[in-house]
PDB file of C-alpha atoms in Angstrom:
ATOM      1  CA  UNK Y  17     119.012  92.306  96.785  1.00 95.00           C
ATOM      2  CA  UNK Y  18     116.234  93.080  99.141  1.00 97.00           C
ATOM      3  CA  UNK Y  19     113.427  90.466 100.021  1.00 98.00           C
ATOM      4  CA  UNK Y  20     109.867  92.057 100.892  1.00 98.00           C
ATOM      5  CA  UNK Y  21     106.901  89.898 101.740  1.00 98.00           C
ATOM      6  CA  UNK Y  22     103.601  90.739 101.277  1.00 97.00           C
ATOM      7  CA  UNK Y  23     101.617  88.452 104.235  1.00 96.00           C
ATOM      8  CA  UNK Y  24      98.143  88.610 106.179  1.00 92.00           C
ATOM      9  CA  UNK Y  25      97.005  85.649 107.504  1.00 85.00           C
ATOM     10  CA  UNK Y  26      93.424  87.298 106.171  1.00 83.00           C
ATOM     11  CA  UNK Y  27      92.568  87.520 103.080  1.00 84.00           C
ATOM     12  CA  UNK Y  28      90.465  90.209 100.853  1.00 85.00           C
ATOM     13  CA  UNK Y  29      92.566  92.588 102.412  1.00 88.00           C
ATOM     14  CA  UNK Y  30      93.889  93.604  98.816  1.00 89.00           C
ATOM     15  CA  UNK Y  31      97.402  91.771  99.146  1.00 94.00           C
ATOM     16  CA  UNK Y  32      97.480  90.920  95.332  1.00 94.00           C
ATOM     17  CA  UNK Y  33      96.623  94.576  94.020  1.00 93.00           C
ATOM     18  CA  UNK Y  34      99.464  96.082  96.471  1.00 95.00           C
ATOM     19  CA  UNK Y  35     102.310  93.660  95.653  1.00 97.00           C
ATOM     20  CA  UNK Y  36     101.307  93.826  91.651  1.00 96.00           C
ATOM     21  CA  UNK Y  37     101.119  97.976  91.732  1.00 95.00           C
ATOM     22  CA  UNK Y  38     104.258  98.159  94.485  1.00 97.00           C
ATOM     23  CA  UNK Y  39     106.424  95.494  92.060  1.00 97.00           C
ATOM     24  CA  UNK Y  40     105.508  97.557  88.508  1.00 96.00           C
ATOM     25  CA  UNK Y  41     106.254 100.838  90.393  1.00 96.00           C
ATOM     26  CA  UNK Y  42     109.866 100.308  91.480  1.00 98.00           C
ATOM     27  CA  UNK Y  43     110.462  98.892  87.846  1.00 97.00           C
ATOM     28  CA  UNK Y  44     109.052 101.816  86.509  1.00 96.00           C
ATOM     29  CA  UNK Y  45     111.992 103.741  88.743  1.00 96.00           C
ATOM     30  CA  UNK Y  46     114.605 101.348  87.077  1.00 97.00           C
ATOM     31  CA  UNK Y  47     114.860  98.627  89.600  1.00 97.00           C
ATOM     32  CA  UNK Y  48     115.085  95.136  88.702  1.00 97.00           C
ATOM     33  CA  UNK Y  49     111.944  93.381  90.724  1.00 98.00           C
ATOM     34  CA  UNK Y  50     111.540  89.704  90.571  1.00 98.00           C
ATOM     35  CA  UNK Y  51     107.849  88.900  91.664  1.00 98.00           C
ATOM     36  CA  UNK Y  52     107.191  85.901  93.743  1.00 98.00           C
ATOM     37  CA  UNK Y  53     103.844  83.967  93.703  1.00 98.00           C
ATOM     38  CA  UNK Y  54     102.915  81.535  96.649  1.00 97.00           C
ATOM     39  CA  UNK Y  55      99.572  81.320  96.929  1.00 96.00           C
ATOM     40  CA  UNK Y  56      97.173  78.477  95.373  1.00 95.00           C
ATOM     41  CA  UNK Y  57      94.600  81.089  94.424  1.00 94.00           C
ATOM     42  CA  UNK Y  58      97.111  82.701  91.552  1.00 95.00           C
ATOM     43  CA  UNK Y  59      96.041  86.148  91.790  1.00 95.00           C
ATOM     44  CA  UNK Y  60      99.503  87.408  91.517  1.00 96.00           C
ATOM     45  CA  UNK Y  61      99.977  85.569  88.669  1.00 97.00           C
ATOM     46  CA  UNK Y  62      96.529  86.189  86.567  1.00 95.00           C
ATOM     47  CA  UNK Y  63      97.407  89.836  86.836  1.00 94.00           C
ATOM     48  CA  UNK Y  64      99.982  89.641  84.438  1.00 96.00           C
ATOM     49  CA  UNK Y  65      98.782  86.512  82.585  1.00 95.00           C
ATOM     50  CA  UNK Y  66      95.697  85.391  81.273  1.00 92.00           C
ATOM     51  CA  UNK Y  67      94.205  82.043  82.686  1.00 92.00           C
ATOM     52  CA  UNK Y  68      95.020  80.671  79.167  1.00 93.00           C
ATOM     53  CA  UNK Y  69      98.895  81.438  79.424  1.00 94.00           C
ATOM     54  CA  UNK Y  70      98.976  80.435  82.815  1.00 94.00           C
ATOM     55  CA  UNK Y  71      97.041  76.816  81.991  1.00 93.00           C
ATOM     56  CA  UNK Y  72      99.084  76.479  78.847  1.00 94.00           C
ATOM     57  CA  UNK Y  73     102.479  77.994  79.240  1.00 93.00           C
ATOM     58  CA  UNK Y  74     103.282  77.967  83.156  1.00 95.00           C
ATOM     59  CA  UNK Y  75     101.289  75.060  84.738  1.00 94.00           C
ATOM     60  CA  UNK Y  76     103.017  72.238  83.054  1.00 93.00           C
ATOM     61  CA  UNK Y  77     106.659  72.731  84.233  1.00 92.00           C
ATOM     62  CA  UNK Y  78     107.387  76.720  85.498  1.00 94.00           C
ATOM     63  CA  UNK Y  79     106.089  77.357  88.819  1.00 96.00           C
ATOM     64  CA  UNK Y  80     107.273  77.705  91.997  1.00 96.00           C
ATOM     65  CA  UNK Y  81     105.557  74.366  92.554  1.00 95.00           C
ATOM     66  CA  UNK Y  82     107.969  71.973  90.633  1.00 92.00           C
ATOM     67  CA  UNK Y  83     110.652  73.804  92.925  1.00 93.00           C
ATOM     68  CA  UNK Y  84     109.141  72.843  96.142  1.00 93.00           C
ATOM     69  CA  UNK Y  85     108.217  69.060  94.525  1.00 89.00           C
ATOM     70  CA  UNK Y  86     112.317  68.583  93.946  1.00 84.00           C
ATOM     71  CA  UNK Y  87     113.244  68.904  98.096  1.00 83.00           C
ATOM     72  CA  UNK Y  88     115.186  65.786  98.982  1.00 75.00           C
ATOM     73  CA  UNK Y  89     115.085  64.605  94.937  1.00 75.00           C
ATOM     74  CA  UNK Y  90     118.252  64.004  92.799  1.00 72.00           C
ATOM     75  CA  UNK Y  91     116.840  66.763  90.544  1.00 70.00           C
ATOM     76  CA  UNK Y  92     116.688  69.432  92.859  1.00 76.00           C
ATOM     77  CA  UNK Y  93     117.103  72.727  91.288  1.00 79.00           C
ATOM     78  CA  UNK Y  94     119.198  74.811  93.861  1.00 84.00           C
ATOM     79  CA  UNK Y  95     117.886  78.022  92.133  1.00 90.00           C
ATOM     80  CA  UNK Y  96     114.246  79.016  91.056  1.00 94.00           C
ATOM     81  CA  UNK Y  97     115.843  80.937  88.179  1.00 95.00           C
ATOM     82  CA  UNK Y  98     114.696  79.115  85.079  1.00 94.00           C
ATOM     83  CA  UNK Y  99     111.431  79.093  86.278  1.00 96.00           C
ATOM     84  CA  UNK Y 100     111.162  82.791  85.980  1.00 97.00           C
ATOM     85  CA  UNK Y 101     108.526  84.029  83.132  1.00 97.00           C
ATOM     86  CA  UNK Y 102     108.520  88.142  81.455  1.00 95.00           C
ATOM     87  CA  UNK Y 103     105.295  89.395  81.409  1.00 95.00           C
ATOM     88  CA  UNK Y 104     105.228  90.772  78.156  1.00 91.00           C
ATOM     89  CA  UNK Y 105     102.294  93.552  78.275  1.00 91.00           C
ATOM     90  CA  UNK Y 106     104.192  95.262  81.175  1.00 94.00           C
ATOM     91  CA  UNK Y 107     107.753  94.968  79.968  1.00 90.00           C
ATOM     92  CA  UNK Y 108     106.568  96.939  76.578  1.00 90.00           C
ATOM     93  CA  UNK Y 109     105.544  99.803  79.132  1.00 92.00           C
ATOM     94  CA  UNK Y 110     108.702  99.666  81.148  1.00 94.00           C
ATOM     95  CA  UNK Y 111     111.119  99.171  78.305  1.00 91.00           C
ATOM     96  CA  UNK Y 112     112.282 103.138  78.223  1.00 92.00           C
ATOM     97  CA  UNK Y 113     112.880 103.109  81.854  1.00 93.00           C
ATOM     98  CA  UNK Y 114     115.918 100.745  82.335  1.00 94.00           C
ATOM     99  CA  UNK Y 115     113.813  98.704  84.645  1.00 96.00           C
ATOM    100  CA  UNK Y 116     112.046  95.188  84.490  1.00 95.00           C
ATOM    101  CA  UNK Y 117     109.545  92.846  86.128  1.00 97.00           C
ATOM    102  CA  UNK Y 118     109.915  89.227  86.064  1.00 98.00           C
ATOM    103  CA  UNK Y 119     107.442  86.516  87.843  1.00 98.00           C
ATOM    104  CA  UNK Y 120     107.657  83.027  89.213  1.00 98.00           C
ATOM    105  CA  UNK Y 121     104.070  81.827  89.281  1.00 98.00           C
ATOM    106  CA  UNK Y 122     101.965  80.198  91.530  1.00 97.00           C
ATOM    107  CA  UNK Y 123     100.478  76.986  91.202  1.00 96.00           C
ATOM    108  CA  UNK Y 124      96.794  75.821  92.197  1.00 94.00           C
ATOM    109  CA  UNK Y 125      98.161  72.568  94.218  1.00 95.00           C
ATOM    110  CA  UNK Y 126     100.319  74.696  96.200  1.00 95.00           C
ATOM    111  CA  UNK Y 127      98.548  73.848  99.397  1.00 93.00           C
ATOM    112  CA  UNK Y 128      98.966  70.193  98.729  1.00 94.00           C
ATOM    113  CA  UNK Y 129     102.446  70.869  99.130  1.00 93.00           C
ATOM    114  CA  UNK Y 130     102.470  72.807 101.809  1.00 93.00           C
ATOM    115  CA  UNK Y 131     100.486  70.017 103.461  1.00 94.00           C
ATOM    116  CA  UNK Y 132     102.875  67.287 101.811  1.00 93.00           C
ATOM    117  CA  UNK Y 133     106.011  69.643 103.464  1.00 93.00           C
ATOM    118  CA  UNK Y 134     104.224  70.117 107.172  1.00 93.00           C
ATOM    119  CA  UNK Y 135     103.798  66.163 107.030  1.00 94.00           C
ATOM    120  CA  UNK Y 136     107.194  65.236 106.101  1.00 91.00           C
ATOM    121  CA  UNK Y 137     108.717  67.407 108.742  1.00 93.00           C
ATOM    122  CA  UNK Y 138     106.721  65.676 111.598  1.00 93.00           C
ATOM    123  CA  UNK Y 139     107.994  62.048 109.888  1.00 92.00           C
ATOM    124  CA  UNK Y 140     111.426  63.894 109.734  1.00 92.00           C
ATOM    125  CA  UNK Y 141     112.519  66.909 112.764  1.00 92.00           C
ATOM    126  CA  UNK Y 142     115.967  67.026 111.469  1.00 92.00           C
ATOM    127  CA  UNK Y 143     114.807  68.473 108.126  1.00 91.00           C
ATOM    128  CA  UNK Y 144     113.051  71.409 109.981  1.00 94.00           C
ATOM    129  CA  UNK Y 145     116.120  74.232 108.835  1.00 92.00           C
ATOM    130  CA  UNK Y 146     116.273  72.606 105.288  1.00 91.00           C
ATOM    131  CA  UNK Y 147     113.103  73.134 104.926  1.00 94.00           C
ATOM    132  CA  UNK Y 148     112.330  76.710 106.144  1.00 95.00           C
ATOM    133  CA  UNK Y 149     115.383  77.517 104.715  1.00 93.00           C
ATOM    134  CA  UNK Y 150     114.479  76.408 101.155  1.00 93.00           C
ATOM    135  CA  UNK Y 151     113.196  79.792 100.031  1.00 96.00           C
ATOM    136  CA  UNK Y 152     116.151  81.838 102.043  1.00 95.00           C
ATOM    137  CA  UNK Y 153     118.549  79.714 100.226  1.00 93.00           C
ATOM    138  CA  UNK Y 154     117.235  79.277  96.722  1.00 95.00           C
ATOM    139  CA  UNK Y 155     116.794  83.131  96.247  1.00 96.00           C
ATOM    140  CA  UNK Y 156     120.303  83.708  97.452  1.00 94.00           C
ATOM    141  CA  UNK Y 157     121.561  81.917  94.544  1.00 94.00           C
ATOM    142  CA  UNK Y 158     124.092  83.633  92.194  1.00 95.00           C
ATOM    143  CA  UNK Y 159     121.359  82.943  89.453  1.00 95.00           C
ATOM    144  CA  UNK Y 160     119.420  85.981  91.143  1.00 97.00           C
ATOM    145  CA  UNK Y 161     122.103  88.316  91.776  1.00 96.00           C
ATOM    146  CA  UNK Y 162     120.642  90.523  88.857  1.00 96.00           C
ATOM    147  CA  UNK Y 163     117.779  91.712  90.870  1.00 98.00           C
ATOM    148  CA  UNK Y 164     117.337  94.392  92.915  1.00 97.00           C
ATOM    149  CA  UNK Y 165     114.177  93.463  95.140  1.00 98.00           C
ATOM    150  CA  UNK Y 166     112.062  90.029  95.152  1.00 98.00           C
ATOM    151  CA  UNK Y 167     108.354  90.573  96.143  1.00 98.00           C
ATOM    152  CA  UNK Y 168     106.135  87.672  97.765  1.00 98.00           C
ATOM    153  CA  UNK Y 169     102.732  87.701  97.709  1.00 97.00           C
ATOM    154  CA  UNK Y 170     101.926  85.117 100.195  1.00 97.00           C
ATOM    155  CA  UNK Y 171      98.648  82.975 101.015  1.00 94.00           C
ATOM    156  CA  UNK Y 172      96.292  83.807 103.925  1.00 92.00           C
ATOM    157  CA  UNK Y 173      97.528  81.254 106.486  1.00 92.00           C
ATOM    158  CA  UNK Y 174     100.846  80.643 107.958  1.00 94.00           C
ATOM    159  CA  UNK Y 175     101.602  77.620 106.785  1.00 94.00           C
ATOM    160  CA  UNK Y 176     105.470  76.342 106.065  1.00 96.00           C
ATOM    161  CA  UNK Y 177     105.565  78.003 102.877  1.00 96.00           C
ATOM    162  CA  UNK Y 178     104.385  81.084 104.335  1.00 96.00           C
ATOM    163  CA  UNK Y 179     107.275  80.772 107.111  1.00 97.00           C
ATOM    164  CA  UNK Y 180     109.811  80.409 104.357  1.00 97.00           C
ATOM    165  CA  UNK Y 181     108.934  83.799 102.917  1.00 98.00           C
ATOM    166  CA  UNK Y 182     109.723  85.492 106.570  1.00 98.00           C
ATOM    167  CA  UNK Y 183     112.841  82.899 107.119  1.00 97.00           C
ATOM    168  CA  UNK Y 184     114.124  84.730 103.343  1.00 97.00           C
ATOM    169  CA  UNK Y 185     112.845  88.467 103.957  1.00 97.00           C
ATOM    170  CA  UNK Y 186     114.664  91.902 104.699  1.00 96.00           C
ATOM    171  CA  UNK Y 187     110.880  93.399 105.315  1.00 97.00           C
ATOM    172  CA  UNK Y 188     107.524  92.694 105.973  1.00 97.00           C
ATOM    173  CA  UNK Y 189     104.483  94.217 104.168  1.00 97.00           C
ATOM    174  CA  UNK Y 190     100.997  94.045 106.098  1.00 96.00           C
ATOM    175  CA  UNK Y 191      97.737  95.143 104.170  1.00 95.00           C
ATOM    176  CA  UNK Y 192      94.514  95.640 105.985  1.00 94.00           C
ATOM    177  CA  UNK Y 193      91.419  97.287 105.912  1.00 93.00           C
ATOM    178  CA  UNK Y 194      91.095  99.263 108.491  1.00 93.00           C
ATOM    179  CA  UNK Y 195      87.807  97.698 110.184  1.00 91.00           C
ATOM    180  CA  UNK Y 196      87.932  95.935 113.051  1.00 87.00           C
ATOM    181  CA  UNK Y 197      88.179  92.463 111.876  1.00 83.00           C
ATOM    182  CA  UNK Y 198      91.211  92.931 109.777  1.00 85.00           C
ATOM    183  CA  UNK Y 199      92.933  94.321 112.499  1.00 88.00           C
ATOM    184  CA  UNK Y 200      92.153  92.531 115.009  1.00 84.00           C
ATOM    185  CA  UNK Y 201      94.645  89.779 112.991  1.00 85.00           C
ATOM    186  CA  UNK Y 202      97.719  92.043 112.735  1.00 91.00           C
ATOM    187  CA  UNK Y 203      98.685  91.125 116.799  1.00 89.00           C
ATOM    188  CA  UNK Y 204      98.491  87.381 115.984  1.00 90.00           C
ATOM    189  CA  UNK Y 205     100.521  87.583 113.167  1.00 93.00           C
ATOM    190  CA  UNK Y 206     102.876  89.441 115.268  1.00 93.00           C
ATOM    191  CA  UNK Y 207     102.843  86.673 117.611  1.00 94.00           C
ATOM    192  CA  UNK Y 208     102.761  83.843 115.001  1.00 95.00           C
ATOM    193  CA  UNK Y 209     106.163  85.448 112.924  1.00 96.00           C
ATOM    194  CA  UNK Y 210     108.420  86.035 116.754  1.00 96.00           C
ATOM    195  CA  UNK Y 211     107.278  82.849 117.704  1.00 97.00           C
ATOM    196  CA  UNK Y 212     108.819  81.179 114.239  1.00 97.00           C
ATOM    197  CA  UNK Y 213     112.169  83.168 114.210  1.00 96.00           C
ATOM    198  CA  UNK Y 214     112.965  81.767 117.558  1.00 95.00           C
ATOM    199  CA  UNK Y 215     111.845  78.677 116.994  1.00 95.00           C
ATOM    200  CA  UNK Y 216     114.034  78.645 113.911  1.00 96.00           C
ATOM    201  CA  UNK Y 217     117.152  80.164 115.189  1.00 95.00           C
ATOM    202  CA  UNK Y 218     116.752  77.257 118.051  1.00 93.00           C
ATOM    203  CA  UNK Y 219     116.755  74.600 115.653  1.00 92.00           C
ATOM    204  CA  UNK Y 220     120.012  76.146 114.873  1.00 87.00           C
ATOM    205  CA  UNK Y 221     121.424  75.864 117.415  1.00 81.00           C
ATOM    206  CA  UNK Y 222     124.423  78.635 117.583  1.00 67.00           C
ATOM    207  CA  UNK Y 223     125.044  77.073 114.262  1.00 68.00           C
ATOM    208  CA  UNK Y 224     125.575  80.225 112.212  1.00 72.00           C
ATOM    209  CA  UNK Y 225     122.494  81.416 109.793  1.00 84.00           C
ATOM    210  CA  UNK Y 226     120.388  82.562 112.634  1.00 91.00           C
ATOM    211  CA  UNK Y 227     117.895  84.659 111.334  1.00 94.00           C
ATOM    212  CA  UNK Y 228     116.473  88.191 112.786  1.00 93.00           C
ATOM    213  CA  UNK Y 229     112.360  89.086 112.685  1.00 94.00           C
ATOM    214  CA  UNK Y 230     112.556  91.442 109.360  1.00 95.00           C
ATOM    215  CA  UNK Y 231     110.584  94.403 110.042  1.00 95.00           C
ATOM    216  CA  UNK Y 232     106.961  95.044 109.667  1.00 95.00           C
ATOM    217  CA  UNK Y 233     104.496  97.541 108.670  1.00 95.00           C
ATOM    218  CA  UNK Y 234     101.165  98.016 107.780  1.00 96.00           C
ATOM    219  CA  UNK Y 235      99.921  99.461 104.823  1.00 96.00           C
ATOM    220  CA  UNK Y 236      95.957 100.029 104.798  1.00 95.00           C
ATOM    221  CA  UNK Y 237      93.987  99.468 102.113  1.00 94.00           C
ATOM    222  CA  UNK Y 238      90.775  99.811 100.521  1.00 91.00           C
ATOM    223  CA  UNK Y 239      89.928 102.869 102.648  1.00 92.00           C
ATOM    224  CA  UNK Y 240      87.094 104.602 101.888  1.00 91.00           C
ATOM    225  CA  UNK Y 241      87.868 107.993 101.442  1.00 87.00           C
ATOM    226  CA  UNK Y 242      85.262 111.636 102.312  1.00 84.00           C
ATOM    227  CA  UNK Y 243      87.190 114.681 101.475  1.00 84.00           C
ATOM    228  CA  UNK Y 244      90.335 113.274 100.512  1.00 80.00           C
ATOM    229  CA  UNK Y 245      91.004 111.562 104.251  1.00 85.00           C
ATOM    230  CA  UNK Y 246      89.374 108.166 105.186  1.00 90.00           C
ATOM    231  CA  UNK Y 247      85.586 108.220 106.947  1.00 92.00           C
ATOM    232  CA  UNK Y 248      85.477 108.689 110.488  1.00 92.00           C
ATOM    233  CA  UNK Y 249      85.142 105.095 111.448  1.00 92.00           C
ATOM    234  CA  UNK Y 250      87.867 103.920 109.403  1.00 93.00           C
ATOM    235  CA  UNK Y 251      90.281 106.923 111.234  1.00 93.00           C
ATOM    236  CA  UNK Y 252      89.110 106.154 114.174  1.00 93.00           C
ATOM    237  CA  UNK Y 253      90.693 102.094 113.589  1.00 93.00           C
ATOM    238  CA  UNK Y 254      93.925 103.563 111.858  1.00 94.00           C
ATOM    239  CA  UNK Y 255      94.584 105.808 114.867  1.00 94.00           C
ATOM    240  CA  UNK Y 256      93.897 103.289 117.153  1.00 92.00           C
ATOM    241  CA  UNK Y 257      96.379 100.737 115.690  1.00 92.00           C
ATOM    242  CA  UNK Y 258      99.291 104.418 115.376  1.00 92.00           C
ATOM    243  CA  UNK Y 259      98.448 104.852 119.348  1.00 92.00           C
ATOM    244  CA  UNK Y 260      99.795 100.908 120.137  1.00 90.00           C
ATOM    245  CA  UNK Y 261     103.138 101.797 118.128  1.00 91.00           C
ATOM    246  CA  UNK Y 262     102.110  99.295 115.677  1.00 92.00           C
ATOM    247  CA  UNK Y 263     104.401 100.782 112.630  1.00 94.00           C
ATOM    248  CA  UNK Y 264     102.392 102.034 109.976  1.00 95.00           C
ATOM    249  CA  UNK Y 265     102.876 103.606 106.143  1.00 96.00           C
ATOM    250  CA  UNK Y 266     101.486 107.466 105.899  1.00 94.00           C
ATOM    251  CA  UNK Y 267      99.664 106.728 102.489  1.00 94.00           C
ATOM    252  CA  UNK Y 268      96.478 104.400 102.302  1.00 93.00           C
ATOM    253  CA  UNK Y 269      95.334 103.033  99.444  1.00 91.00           C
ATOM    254  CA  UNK Y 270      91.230 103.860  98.566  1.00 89.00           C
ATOM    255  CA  UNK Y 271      88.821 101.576  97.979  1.00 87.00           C
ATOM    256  CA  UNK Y 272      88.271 101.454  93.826  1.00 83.00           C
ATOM    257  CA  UNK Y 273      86.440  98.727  92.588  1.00 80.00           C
ATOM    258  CA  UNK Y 274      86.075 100.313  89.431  1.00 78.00           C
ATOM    259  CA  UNK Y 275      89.438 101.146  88.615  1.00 83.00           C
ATOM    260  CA  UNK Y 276      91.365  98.134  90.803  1.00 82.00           C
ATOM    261  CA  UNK Y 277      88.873  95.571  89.921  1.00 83.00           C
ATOM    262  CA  UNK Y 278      89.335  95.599  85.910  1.00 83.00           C
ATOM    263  CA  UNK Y 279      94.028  95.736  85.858  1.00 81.00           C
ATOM    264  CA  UNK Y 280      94.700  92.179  85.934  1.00 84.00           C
ATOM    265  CA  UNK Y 281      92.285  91.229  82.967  1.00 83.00           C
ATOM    266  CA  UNK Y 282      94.548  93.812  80.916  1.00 82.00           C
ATOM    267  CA  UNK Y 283      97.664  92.627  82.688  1.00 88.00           C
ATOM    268  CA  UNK Y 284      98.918  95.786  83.272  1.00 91.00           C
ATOM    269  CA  UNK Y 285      98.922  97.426  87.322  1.00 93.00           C
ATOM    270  CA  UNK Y 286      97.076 100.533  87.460  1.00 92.00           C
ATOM    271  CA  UNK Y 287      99.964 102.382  88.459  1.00 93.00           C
ATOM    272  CA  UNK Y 288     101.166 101.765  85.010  1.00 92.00           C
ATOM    273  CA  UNK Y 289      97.876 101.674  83.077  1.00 81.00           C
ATOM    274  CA  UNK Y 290      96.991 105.317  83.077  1.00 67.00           C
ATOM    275  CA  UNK Y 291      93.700 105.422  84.617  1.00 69.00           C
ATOM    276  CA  UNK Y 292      92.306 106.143  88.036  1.00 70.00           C
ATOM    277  CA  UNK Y 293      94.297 109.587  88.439  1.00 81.00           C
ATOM    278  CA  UNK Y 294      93.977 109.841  92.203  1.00 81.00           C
ATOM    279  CA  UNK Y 295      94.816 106.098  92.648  1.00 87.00           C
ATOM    280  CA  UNK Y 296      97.907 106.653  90.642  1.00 88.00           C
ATOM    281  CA  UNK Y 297      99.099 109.324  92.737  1.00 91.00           C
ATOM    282  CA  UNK Y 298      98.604 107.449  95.930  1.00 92.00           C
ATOM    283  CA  UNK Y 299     100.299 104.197  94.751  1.00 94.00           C
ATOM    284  CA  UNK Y 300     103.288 106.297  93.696  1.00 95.00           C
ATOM    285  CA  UNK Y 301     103.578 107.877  97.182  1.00 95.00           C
ATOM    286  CA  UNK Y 302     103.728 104.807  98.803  1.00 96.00           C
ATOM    287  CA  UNK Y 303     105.884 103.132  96.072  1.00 97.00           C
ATOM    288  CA  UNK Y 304     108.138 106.219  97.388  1.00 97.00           C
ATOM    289  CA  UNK Y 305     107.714 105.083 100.822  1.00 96.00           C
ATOM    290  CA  UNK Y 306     108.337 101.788  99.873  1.00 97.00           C
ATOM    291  CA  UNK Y 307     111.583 102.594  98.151  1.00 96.00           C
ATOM    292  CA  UNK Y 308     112.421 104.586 101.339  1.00 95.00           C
ATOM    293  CA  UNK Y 309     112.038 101.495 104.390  1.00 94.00           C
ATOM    294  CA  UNK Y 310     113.903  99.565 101.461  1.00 94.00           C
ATOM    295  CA  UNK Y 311     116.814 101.403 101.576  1.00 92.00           C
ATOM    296  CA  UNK Y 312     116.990 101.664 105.390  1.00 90.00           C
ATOM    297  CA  UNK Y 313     116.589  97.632 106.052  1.00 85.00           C
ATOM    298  CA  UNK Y 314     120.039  96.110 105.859  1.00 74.00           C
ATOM    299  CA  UNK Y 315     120.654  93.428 103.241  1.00 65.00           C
TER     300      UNK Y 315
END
C-alpha cells in the first residue's frame, strides 16, 4: 500500500478538487483507494456526501476525529478501519471496473484536537513518537491491507496532524497556483517537512522506525490556459520554480469554475462525471503520472 499526501500550508490552491479527481481516477483503473480526510473545513468529505449525510450519518461516531479522541484511552481503536464509509454515487460508476473508493471523513472540531494533541505533548515530551506516529501506525494495520493507495487531503497549516500525514507517507503531493504568492510557500514547506523528519528520527533515537522525507512534487493548478498552454505570466512562475529543480508534474490542471465548482454537490469527481471534456483529459494525464511516481516510490 502506498501513502500519498495531498499538503500546502495555503489554501485555495485547489487541494480538495485534486485529491477527489486523483482518488476516483486510480479506482476507475482498478485500484483500491482509501481516501483520507483531515481537515476541519470537510471539503473532501462534502464531495462525496451531502452536508445532510455527513451531519446525520458520519458526525456522530465515524470520523477520523473519534480516532484521534481515543490516544492514551482504554478504547483506543488501533485501526481507523471501521470508521471507513462507501460513497455510494461513485461506487455505482466504478462498479464495472474492479476498483473502489472508500473515505474516512473529516470532522469540523478537528483543529480542537490538533490543538488538544500540540498541548498534551508540551505537558508530556515522551509521547512525541506516539503521537506523530499515530497515523503511520494506524494505517499500517492488517485491517487496511486491502488497499492499494490511501490519499490525505490535509489542512492548510502544519500542525501535528498535518506532520502525521508526512510521518505515514510514501509521497508528497503539492498544488499551487502558479502566482507568486502560492509559490512563494512551496520553499517553507520544504523547510517545515526536513525540519520534522529529523526532528522525528531524533526523538528516536537509533531506535529503529526512523523515517525518510517521502518525496515531493508540485502539481499546478487552476492555470489559466490561452491556446492550450498557460498565459504568459503564469509560464513565466512555472518555469521559474522548473529552473530551481523544484520537482514538478508535466500536466496542470486549468482553472474551471464552471465545471470544478458544481462535482461535489453531485458527489461525483469530474473525472468521472462526464463533463468538462478538456478537463477530463488533463486529470487523466496526470492520474497517469500519478500512477507512474507511485510505482517508482518504494513501499
Amino acid at each position: 500500500m502506498k501513502v500519498v499526501s495531498v499538503i500546502n500550508h495555503k489554501g485555495g490552491v485547489g487541494k480538495t478538487t485534486l485529491t477527489a479527481n486523483v482518488g476516483a481516477g486510480l479506482a476507475a483503473r482498478g485500484k483500491r483507494v482509501l481516501m483520507l480526510d483531515l481537515d476541519s473545513q470537510a471539503s473532501l468529505t462534502i464531495s462525496f456526501f451531502t452536508q445532510s449525510e455527513w451531519a446525520s450519518e458520519l458526525l456522530p461516531t465515524r470520523t477520523i476525529k473519534h480516532w484521534y479522541d481515543g490516544i492514551g484511552t482504554p478504547d483506543a481503536m488501533r485501526s481507523p478501519a471501521p470508521l471507513i464509509t462507501k460513497p455510494r454515487r461513485v461506487l455505482e460508476l466504478l462498479s464495472h471496473t474492479g476498483g473502489y473508493l472508500d473515505l474516512i471523513a473529516a470532522h469540523r472540531d478537528l483543529a480542537d484536537v490538533d490543538t488538544a494533541l500540540a498541548a498534551d505533548l508540551r505537558g508530556q515530551p515522551q509521547l512525541y513518537v506516539d503521537l506523530h506516529s499515530r497515523l503511520r501506525d494506524g494505517l499500517a494495520h492488517a485491517a487496511l491491507s486491502e488497499y492499494d493507495v490511501v490519499l490525505i487531503d490535509c489542512a492548510p497549516n502544519f500542525g501535528l496532524i498535518a506532520k502525521n500525514a508526512v510521518a505515514a507517507s510514501n509521497l508528497l503531493l503539492i498544488p499551487t497556483k502558479p502566482d507568486y504568492l502560492s509559490t512563494s510557500g512551496i520553499d517553507s514547506l520544504g523547510m517545515k517537512i526536513r525540519a520534522f523528519v529529523d526532528e522525528y528520527n531524533e526523538h528516536r533515537n537509533g531506535s529503529g522506525g526512523q523515517i525518510s522525507r517521502p518525496p515531493a512534487a508540485v502539481i499546478f493548478t487552476m492555470v489559466q490556459n490561452l491556446d492550450g498552454k498557460p498565459i504568459e505570466t503564469q509560464r513565466s512562475v512555472i518555469s521559474r520554480i522548473e529552473a530551481r529543480g523544484v520537482p514538478t508534474f508535466e500536466t496542470t490542471i486549468r482553472d474551471s469554475k464552471s465545471v470544478y465548482g458544481p462535482a461535489p454537490e453531485h458527489g461525483v469527481p469530474v473525472i468521472l462525471g462526464g463533463t468538462g471534456r478538456a478537463q477530463t483529459r488533463e486529470l487523466r494525464e496526470l492520474v497517469s503520472e500519478v500512477s507512474d511516481q507511485l510505482d517508482r516510490t518504494a513501499a
